[in-house]
Coordinates of C-alpha atoms in Angstrom, one line a residue:
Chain A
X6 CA 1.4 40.5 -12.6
X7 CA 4.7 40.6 -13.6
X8 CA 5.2 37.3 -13.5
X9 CA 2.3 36.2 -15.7
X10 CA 3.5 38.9 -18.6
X11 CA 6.0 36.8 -18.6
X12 CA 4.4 33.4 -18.6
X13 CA 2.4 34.9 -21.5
X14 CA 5.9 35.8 -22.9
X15 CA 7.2 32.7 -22.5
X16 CA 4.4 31.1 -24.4
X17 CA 4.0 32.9 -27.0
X18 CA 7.6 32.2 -27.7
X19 CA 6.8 28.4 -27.6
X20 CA 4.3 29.3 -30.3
X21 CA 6.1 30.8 -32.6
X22 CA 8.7 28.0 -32.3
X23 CA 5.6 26.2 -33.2
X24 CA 5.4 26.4 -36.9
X25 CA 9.2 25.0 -37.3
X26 CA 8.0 22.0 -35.5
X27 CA 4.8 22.0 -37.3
X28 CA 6.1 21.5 -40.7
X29 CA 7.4 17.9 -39.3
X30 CA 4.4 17.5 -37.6
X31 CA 1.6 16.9 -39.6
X32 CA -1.7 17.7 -37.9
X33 CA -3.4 15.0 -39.3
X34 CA -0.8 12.2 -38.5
X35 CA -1.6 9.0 -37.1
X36 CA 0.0 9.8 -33.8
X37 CA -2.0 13.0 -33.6
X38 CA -5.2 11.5 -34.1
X39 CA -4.4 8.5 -32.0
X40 CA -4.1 10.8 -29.2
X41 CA -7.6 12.4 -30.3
X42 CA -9.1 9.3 -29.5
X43 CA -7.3 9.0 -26.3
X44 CA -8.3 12.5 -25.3
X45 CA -11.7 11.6 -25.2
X46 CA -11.3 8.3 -23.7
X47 CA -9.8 10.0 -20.5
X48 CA -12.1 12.5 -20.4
X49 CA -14.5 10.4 -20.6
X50 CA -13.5 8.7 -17.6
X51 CA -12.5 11.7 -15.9
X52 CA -16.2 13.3 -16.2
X53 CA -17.5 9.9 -14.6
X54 CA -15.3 10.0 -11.8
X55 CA -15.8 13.6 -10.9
X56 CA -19.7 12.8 -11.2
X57 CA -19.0 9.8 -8.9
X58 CA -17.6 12.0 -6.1
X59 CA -20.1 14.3 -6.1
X60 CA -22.6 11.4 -5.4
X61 CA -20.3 10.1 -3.1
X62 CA -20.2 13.5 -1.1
X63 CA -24.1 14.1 -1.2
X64 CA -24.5 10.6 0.6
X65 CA -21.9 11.1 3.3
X66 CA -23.5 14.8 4.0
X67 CA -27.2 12.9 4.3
X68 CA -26.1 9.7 5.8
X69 CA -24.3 12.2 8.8
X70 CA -27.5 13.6 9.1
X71 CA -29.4 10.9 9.8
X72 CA -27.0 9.2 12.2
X73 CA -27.3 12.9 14.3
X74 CA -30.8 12.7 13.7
X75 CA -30.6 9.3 15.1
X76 CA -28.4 10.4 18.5
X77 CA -31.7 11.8 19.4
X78 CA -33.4 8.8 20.4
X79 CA -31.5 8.8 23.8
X80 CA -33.3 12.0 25.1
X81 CA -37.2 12.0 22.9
X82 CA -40.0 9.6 24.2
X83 CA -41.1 8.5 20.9
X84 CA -38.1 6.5 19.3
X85 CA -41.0 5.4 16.4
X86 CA -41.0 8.8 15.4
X87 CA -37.3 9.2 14.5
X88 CA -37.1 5.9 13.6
X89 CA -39.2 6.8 10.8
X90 CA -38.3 9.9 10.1
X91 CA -34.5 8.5 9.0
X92 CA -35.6 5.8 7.2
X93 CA -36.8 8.2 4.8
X94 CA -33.7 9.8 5.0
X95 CA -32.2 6.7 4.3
X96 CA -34.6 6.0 1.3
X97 CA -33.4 9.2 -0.1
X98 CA -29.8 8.0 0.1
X99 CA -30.4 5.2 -1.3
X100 CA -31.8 6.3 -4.4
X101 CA -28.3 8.3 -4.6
X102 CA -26.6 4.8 -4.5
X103 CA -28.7 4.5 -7.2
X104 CA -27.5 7.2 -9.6
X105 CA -24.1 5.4 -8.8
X106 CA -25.5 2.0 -9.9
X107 CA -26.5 3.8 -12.9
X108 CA -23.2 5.6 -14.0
X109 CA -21.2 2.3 -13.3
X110 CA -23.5 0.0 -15.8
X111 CA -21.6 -1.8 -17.4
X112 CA -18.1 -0.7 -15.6
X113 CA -15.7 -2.1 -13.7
X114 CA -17.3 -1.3 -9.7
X115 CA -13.3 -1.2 -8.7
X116 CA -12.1 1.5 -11.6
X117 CA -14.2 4.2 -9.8
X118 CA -14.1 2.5 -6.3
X119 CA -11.9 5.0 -5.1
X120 CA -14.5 7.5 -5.6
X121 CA -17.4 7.0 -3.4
X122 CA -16.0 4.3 -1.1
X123 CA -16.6 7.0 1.7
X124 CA -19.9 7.4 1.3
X125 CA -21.0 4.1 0.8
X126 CA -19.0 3.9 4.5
X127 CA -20.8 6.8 5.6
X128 CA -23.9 4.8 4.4
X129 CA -23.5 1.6 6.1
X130 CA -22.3 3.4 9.2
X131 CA -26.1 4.8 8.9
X132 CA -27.9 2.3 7.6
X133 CA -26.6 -0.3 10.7
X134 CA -26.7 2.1 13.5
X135 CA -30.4 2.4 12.6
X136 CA -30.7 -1.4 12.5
X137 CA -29.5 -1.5 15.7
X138 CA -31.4 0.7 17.5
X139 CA -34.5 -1.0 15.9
X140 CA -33.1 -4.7 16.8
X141 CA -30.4 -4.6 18.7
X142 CA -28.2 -5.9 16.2
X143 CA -25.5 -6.0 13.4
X144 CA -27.0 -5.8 10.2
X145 CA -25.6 -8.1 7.9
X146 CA -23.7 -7.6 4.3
X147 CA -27.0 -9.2 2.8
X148 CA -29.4 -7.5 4.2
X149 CA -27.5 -3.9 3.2
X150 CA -27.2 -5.0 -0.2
X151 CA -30.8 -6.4 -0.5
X152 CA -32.3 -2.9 -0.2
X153 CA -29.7 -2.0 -3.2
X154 CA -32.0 -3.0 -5.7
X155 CA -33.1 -0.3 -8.3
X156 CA -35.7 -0.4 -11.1
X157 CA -35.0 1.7 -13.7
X158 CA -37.6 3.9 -15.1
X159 CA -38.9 2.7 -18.2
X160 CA -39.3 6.0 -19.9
X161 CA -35.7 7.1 -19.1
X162 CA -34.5 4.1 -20.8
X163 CA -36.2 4.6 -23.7
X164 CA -34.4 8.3 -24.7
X165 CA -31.0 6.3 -24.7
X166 CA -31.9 3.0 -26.2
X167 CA -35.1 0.8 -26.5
X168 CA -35.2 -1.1 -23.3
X169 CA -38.0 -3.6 -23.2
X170 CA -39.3 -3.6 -19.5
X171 CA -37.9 -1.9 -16.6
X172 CA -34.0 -3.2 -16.2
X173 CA -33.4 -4.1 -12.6
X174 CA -29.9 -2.7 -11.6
X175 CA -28.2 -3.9 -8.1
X176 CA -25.2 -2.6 -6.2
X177 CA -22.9 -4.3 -3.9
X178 CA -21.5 -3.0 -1.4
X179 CA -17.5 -4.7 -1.0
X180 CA -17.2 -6.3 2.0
X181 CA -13.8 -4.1 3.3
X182 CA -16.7 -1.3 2.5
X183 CA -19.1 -3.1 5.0
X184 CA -16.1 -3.6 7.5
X185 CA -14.8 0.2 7.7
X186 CA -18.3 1.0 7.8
X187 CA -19.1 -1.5 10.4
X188 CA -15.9 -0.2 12.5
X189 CA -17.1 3.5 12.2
X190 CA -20.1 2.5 13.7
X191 CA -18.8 1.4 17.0
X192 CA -17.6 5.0 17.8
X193 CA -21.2 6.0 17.3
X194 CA -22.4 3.0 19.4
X195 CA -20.2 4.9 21.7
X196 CA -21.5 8.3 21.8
X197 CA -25.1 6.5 22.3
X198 CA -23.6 4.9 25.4
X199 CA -22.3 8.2 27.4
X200 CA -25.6 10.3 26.1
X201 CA -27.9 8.0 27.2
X202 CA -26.3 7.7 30.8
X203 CA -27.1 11.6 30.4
X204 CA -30.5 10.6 30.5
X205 CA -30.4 8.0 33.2
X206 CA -30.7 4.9 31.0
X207 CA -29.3 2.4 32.9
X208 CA -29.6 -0.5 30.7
X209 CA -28.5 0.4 27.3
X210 CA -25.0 1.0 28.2
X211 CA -25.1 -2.8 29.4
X212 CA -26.2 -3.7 26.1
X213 CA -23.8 -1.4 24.3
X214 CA -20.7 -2.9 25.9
X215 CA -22.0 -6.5 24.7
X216 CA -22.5 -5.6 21.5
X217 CA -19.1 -3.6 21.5
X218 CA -17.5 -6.4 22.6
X219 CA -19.0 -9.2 20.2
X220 CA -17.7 -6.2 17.1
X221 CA -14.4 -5.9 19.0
X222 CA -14.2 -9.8 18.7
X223 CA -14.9 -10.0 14.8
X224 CA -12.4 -7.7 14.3
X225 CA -9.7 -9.3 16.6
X226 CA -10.5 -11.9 14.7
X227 CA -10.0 -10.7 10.7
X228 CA -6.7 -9.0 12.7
X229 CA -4.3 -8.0 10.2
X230 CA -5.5 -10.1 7.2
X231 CA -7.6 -7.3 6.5
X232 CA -6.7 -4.5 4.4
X233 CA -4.8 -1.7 5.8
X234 CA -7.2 0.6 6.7
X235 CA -9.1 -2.2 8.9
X236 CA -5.9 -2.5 11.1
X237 CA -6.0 1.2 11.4
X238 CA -9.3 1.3 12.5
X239 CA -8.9 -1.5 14.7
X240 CA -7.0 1.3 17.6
X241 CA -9.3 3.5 17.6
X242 CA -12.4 0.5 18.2
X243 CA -10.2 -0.4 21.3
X244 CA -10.3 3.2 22.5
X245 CA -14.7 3.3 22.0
X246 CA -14.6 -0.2 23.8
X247 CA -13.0 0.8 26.7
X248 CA -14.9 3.9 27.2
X249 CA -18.1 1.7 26.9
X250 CA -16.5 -0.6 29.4
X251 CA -15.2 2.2 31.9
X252 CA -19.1 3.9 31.6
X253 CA -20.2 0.1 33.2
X254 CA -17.9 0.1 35.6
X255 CA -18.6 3.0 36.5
X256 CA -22.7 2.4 36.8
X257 CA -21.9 -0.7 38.2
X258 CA -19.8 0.2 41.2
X259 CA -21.3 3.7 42.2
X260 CA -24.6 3.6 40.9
X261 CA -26.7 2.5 43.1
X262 CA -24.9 5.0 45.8
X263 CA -25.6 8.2 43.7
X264 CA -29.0 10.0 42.7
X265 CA -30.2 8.9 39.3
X266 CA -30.0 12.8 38.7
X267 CA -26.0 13.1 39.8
X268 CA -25.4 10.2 37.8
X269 CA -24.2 11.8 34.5
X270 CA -22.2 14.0 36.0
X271 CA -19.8 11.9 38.0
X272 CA -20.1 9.5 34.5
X273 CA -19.1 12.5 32.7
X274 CA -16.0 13.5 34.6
X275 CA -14.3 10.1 35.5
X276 CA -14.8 10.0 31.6
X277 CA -13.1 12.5 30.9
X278 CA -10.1 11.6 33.5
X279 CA -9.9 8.3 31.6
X280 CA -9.5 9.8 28.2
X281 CA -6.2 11.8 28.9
X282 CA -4.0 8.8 30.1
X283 CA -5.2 7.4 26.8
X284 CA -4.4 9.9 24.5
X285 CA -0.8 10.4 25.8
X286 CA -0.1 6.9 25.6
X287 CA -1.7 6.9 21.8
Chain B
X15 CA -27.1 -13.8 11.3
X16 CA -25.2 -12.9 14.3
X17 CA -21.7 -10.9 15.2
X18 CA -19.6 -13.8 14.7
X19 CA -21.0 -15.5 11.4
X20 CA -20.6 -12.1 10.0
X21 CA -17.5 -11.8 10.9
X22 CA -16.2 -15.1 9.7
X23 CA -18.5 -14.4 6.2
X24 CA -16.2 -11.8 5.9
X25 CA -12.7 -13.6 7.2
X26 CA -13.6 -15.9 4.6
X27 CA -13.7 -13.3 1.7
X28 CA -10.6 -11.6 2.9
X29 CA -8.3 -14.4 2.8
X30 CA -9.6 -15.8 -0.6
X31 CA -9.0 -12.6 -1.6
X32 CA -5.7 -12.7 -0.4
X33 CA -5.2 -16.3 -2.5
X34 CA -6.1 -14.9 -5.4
X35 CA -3.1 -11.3 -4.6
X36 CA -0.7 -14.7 -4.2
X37 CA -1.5 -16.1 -7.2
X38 CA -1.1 -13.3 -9.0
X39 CA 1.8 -11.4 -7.8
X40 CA 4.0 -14.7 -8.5
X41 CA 3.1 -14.4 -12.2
X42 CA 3.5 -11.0 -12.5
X43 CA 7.1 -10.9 -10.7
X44 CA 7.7 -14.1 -13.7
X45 CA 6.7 -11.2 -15.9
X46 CA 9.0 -9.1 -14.6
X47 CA 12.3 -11.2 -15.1
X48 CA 11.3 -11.7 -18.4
X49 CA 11.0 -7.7 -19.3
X50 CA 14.1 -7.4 -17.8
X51 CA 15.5 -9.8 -19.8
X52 CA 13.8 -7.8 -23.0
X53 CA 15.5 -4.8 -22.1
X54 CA 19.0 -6.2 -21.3
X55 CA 18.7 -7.5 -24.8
X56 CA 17.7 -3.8 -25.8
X57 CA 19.9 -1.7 -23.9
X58 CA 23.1 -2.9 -25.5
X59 CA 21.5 -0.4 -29.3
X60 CA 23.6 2.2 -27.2
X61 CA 26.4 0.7 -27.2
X62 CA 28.6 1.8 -30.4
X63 CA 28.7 -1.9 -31.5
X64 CA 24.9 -2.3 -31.0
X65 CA 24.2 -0.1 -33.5
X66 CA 25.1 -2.2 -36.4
X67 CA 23.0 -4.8 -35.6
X68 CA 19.4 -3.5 -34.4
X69 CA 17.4 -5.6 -36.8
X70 CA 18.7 -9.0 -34.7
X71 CA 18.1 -7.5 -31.6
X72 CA 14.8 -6.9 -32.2
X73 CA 14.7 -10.1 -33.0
X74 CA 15.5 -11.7 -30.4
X75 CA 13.3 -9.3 -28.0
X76 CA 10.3 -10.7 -30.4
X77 CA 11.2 -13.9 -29.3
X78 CA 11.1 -12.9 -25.6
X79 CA 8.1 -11.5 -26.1
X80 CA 6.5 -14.8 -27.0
X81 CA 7.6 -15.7 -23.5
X82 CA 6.1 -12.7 -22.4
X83 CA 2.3 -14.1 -24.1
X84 CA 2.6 -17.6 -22.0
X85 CA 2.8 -15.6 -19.0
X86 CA -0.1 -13.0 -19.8
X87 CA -2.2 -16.3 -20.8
X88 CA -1.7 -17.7 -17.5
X89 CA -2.4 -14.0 -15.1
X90 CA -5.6 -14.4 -17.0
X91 CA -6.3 -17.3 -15.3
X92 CA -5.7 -16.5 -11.8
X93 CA -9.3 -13.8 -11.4
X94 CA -12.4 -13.7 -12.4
X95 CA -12.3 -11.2 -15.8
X96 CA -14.7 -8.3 -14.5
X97 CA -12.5 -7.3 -11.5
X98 CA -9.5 -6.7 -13.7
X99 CA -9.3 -3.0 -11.7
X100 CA -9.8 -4.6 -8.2
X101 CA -6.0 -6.3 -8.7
X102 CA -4.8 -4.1 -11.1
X103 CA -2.4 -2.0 -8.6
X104 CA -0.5 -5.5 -8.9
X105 CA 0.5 -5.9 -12.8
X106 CA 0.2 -1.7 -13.8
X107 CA 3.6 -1.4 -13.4
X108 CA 4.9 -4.4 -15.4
X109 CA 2.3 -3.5 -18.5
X110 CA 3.7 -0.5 -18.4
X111 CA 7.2 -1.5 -18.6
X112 CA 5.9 -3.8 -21.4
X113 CA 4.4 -1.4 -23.2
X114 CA 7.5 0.6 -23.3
X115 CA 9.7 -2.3 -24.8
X116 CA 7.1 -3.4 -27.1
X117 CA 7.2 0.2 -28.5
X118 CA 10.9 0.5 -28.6
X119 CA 11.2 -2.6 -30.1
X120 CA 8.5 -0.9 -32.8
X121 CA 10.5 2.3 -32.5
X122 CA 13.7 1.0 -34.1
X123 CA 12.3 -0.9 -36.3
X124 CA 10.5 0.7 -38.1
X125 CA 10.7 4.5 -36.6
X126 CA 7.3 4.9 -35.7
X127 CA 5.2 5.1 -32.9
X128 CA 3.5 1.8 -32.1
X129 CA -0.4 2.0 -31.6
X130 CA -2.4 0.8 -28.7
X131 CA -3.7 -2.5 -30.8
X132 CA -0.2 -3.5 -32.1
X133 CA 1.4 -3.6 -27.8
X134 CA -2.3 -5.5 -27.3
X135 CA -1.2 -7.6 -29.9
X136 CA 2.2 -8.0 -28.5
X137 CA 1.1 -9.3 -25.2
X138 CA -1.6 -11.3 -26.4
X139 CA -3.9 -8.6 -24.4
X140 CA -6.9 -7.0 -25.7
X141 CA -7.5 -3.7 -26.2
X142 CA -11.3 -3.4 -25.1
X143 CA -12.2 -3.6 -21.2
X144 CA -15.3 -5.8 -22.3
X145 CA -13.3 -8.1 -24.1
X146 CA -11.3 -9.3 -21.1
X147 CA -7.9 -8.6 -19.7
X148 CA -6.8 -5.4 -21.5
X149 CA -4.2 -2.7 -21.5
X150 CA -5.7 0.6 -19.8
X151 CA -5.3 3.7 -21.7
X152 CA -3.3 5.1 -18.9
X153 CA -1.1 2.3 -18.8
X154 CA -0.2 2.8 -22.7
X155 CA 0.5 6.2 -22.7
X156 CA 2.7 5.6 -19.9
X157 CA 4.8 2.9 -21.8
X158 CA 5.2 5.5 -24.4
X159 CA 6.4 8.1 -22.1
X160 CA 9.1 5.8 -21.0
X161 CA 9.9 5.4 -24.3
X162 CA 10.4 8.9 -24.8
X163 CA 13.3 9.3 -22.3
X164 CA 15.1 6.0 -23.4
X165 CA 15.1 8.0 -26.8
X166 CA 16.5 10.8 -25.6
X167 CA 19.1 9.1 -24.6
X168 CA 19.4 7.2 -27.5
X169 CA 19.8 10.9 -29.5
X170 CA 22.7 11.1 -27.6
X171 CA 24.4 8.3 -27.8
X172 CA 24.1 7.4 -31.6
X173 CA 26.1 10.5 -31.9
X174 CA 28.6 9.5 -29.9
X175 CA 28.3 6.2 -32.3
X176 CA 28.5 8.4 -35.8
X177 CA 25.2 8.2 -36.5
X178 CA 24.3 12.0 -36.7
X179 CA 21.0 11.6 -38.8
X180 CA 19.4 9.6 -36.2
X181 CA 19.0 12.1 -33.2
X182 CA 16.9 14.4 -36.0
X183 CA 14.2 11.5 -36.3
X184 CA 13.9 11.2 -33.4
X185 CA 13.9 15.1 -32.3
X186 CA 10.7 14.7 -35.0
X187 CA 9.1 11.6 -33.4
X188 CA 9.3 13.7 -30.2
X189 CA 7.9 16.2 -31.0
X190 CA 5.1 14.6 -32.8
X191 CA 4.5 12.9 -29.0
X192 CA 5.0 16.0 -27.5
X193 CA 1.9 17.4 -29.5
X194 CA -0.1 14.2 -29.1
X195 CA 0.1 14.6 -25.5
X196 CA -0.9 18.7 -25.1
X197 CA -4.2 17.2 -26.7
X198 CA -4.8 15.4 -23.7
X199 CA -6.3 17.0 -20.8
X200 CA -4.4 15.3 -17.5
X201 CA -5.6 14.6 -13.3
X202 CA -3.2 15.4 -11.5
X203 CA -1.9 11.8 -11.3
X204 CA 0.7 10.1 -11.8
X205 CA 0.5 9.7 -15.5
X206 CA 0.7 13.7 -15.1
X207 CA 4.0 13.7 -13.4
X208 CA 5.4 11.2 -16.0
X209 CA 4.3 13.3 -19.0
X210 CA 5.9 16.7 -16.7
X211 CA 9.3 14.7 -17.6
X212 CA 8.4 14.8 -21.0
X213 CA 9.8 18.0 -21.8
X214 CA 13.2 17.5 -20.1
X215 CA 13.3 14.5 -22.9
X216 CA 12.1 17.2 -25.8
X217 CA 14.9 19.5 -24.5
X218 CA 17.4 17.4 -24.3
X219 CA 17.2 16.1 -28.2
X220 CA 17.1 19.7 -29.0
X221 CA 20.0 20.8 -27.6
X222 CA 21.8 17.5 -29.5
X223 CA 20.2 18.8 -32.8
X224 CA 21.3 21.7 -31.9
X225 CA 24.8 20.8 -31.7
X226 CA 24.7 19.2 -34.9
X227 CA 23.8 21.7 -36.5
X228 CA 26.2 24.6 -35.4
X229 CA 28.7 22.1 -36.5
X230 CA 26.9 21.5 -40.0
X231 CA 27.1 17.4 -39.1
X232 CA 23.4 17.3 -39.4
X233 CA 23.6 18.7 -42.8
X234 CA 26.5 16.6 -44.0
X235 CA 24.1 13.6 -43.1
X236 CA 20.8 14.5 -44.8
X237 CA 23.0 15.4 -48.1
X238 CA 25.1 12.5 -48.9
X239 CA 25.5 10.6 -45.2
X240 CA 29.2 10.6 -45.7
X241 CA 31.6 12.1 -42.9

């Protein structure tokens, strides 16, 4: 309390220096009203980014959602179902990326990049798990970006300035974007694995540690030329692919010894043995 | 398209993008020497000899600064216009360092502070984003920051020189930045720590006036300039 009576001291005395200084300084100066303009420049900018993250933080939030809504598939009969069911979810995020679209018309995409880079991450991290439990594959930079096509309302348009027709407003997604995604993905291509061995599927871990592999490849391959973050990344996509490739070892040598039922469990334990070794080494 | 296509889609973006960080970070390190030169040519104005002769070194740092142009024309060169932001990490530091001389050059000139359209001018930049390679907002007002300590020291050191009317311009032009800058509502970025320096530089050409004037050689100056 103390402490800000004397704060409020401390300015007040700044303010009643004030006036000396203000009979030099001329409140209508050049300088002053340079800085005016600059004011609202910034905050201007300022109010866009904030706006951005917001966005940003709504479609990680969603996009997580859908990729636990998407776990589920291991353990419920009807994959159709939730396959569905988060592809409205996704629909929903995507007319977030829209809003983004929207507040960078006419911007420069890499002034506010920093802003929502996570949750385009989160995004493609969503969008390509769910394209790979519906084909078994990577989803390409294209294809992501393809679905990133907005039309903009006529009627909206029309408050701010005559448009004539609905304007058509894309957004790309950066390719490191796609990559971090991309490497995100693997560790939930690895949580697939081990749940569905829960559930006594046998042949998706097989699949999983292809697929993990042919990833693990592309990004052997980009290596360090990548941007730092992709290096970074890089560890802990080692760590997912040898889980994957300790779970097929594992089905491989003692499952056809064990009862389908028993299964997870030993899976889940000599799991778990393998990840401490790991971590101390890490 | 399969794993590996993708992946070598994408190989071949990253090092292309890589070409284009070569390209430009030789250019911009050119730009460096040259600012260097600038303000070795500036620096010696504290020297008690320098003080004489400001008009020819600013001068001569106007004909640097043509140097200065070739190499801006040629970073324009090395991107594609509209992802100015994507590489700007690479040349914010040299603008800014540019800005700064081309508003102390301004500065001792002609005592004012130089506006975001004359240091455009200077570098043969514009000052628009849609107009092409321009000189962020941020980037200005961090140039005149700079400028603000290099002042302060120049307060002190035109005393040592004789010259005890100068630090009270200055203490003035200060303190008209001073108030420019508490309209601006800062991020806690780095243009906010820069601008938390600023009042160490508003101090410090206080406590030279101050000394003037306890000693009435502020006074002496403004009346007839003789000592």
């Amino acid at each position: 309390m103390s402490k800000r009576e004397d704060e409020g001291c401390h300015r007040k005395r700044k303010t009643e220096a004030g006036p000396k200084s203000e009979d030099c300084v001329n409140p209508n100066s050049a300088v002053i009203a340079a800085f005016k303009v600059f004011q609202q420049e910034l905050d201007t900018k300022h109010d866009k980014y904030e706006r951005l993250v917001k966005i940003s933080r709504d479609i990680t939030i969603e996009s997580k959602r859908t990729i636990f809504l998407l776990h589920r598939v291991t353990s419920v009969p009807d994959v159709e179902e939730i396959l569905n069911e988060a592809d409205v979810k996704l629909d929903s995020v995507r007319q977030k990326i829209g809003q983004i679209a929207e507040e960078l018309k006419g911007e420069d995409l890499h002034q506010f990049h920093r802003a929502f880079t996570p949750g385009i991450q989160e995004y493609v991290e969503a969008v390509s798990f769910h394209h790979f439990i519906k084909h078994r594959s990577l989803i390409s930079l294209e294809e992501i970006n393809a679905r990133l096509v907005f039309m903009r309302e006529n009627n909206k348009g029309e408050a701010e300035v005559a448009w004539t027709g609905p304007s058509v407003l894309t957004f790309h997604i950066t390719p490191t974007d796609y990559l971090l995604g991309v490497a995100d993905l693997t560790g939930e291509l690895m949580r697939m694995c081990i749940s569905s061995v829960g559930n006594g599927d046998i042949d998706t871990p097989f699949q999983l540690s292809g697929f993990l592999r042919e990833i693990h490849d592309g990004f052997s391959y980009i290596g360090n030329t990548g941007p730092y973050e992709v290096s970074k990344k890089l560890h802990t996509l080692r760590q997912s692919l040898g889980k994957v490739e300790d779970a097929c070892y594992t089905l491989r040598v003692r499952g056809s010894e064990i009862p389908k039922h028993m299964l997870a469990d030993v899976f889940t334990s000599r799991a778990a043995a393998h990840l401490d070794p790991d971590d101390t080494m890490v | 398209m399969s794993v590996t296509e993708m992946f070598s889609y994408i190989q071949g973006f990253l090092s292309a993008d890589q070409d284009i960080r070569e390209d430009i970070r030789k250019v911009v390190q050119v730009l460096e020497q040259t600012a260097r030169e600038i303000l070795t040519v500036l620096q010696s104005v504290h020297q008690p000899s320098g003080f004489k002769d400001i008009p020819s070194k600013c001068l001569k740092a106007r004909e640097l600064f043509c140097t200065v142009r070739n190499h801006t024309g040629e970073l324009k060169t090395k991107f594609p216009v509209e992802q100015y932001y994507r590489y700007h990490e690479h040349w914010r530091f040299v603008l800014q360092r540019l800005a700064f001389l081309a508003a102390f050059v301004v500065y001792l000139e002609s005592e004012s502070l130089v506006t975001r359209e004359e240091v455009a001018q200077i570098l043969a930049i514009e000052v628009d984003r849609e107009k092409g390679f321009h000189l962020d907002v941020e980037d200005y007002l961090a140039g005149v920051l700079i400028l603000a300590s290099e002042l302060s020291r120049l307060a002190v050191n035109s005393v040592t020189a004789g010259d005890y009317g100068r630090p009270l311009r200055i203490s003035n032009f200060i303190n008209e930045l001073d108030s420019g800058f508490r309209l601006l509502n800062l991020k806690n970025d780095p243009l906010r720590k820069r601008y938390d320096g600023l009042k160490y530089d508003v101090k410090k050409i206080e406590e030279v006036v101050y000394d003037l004037s306890i000693r009435g050689l502020a006074k002496e100056q403004e009346a007839g300039g003789e000592k």
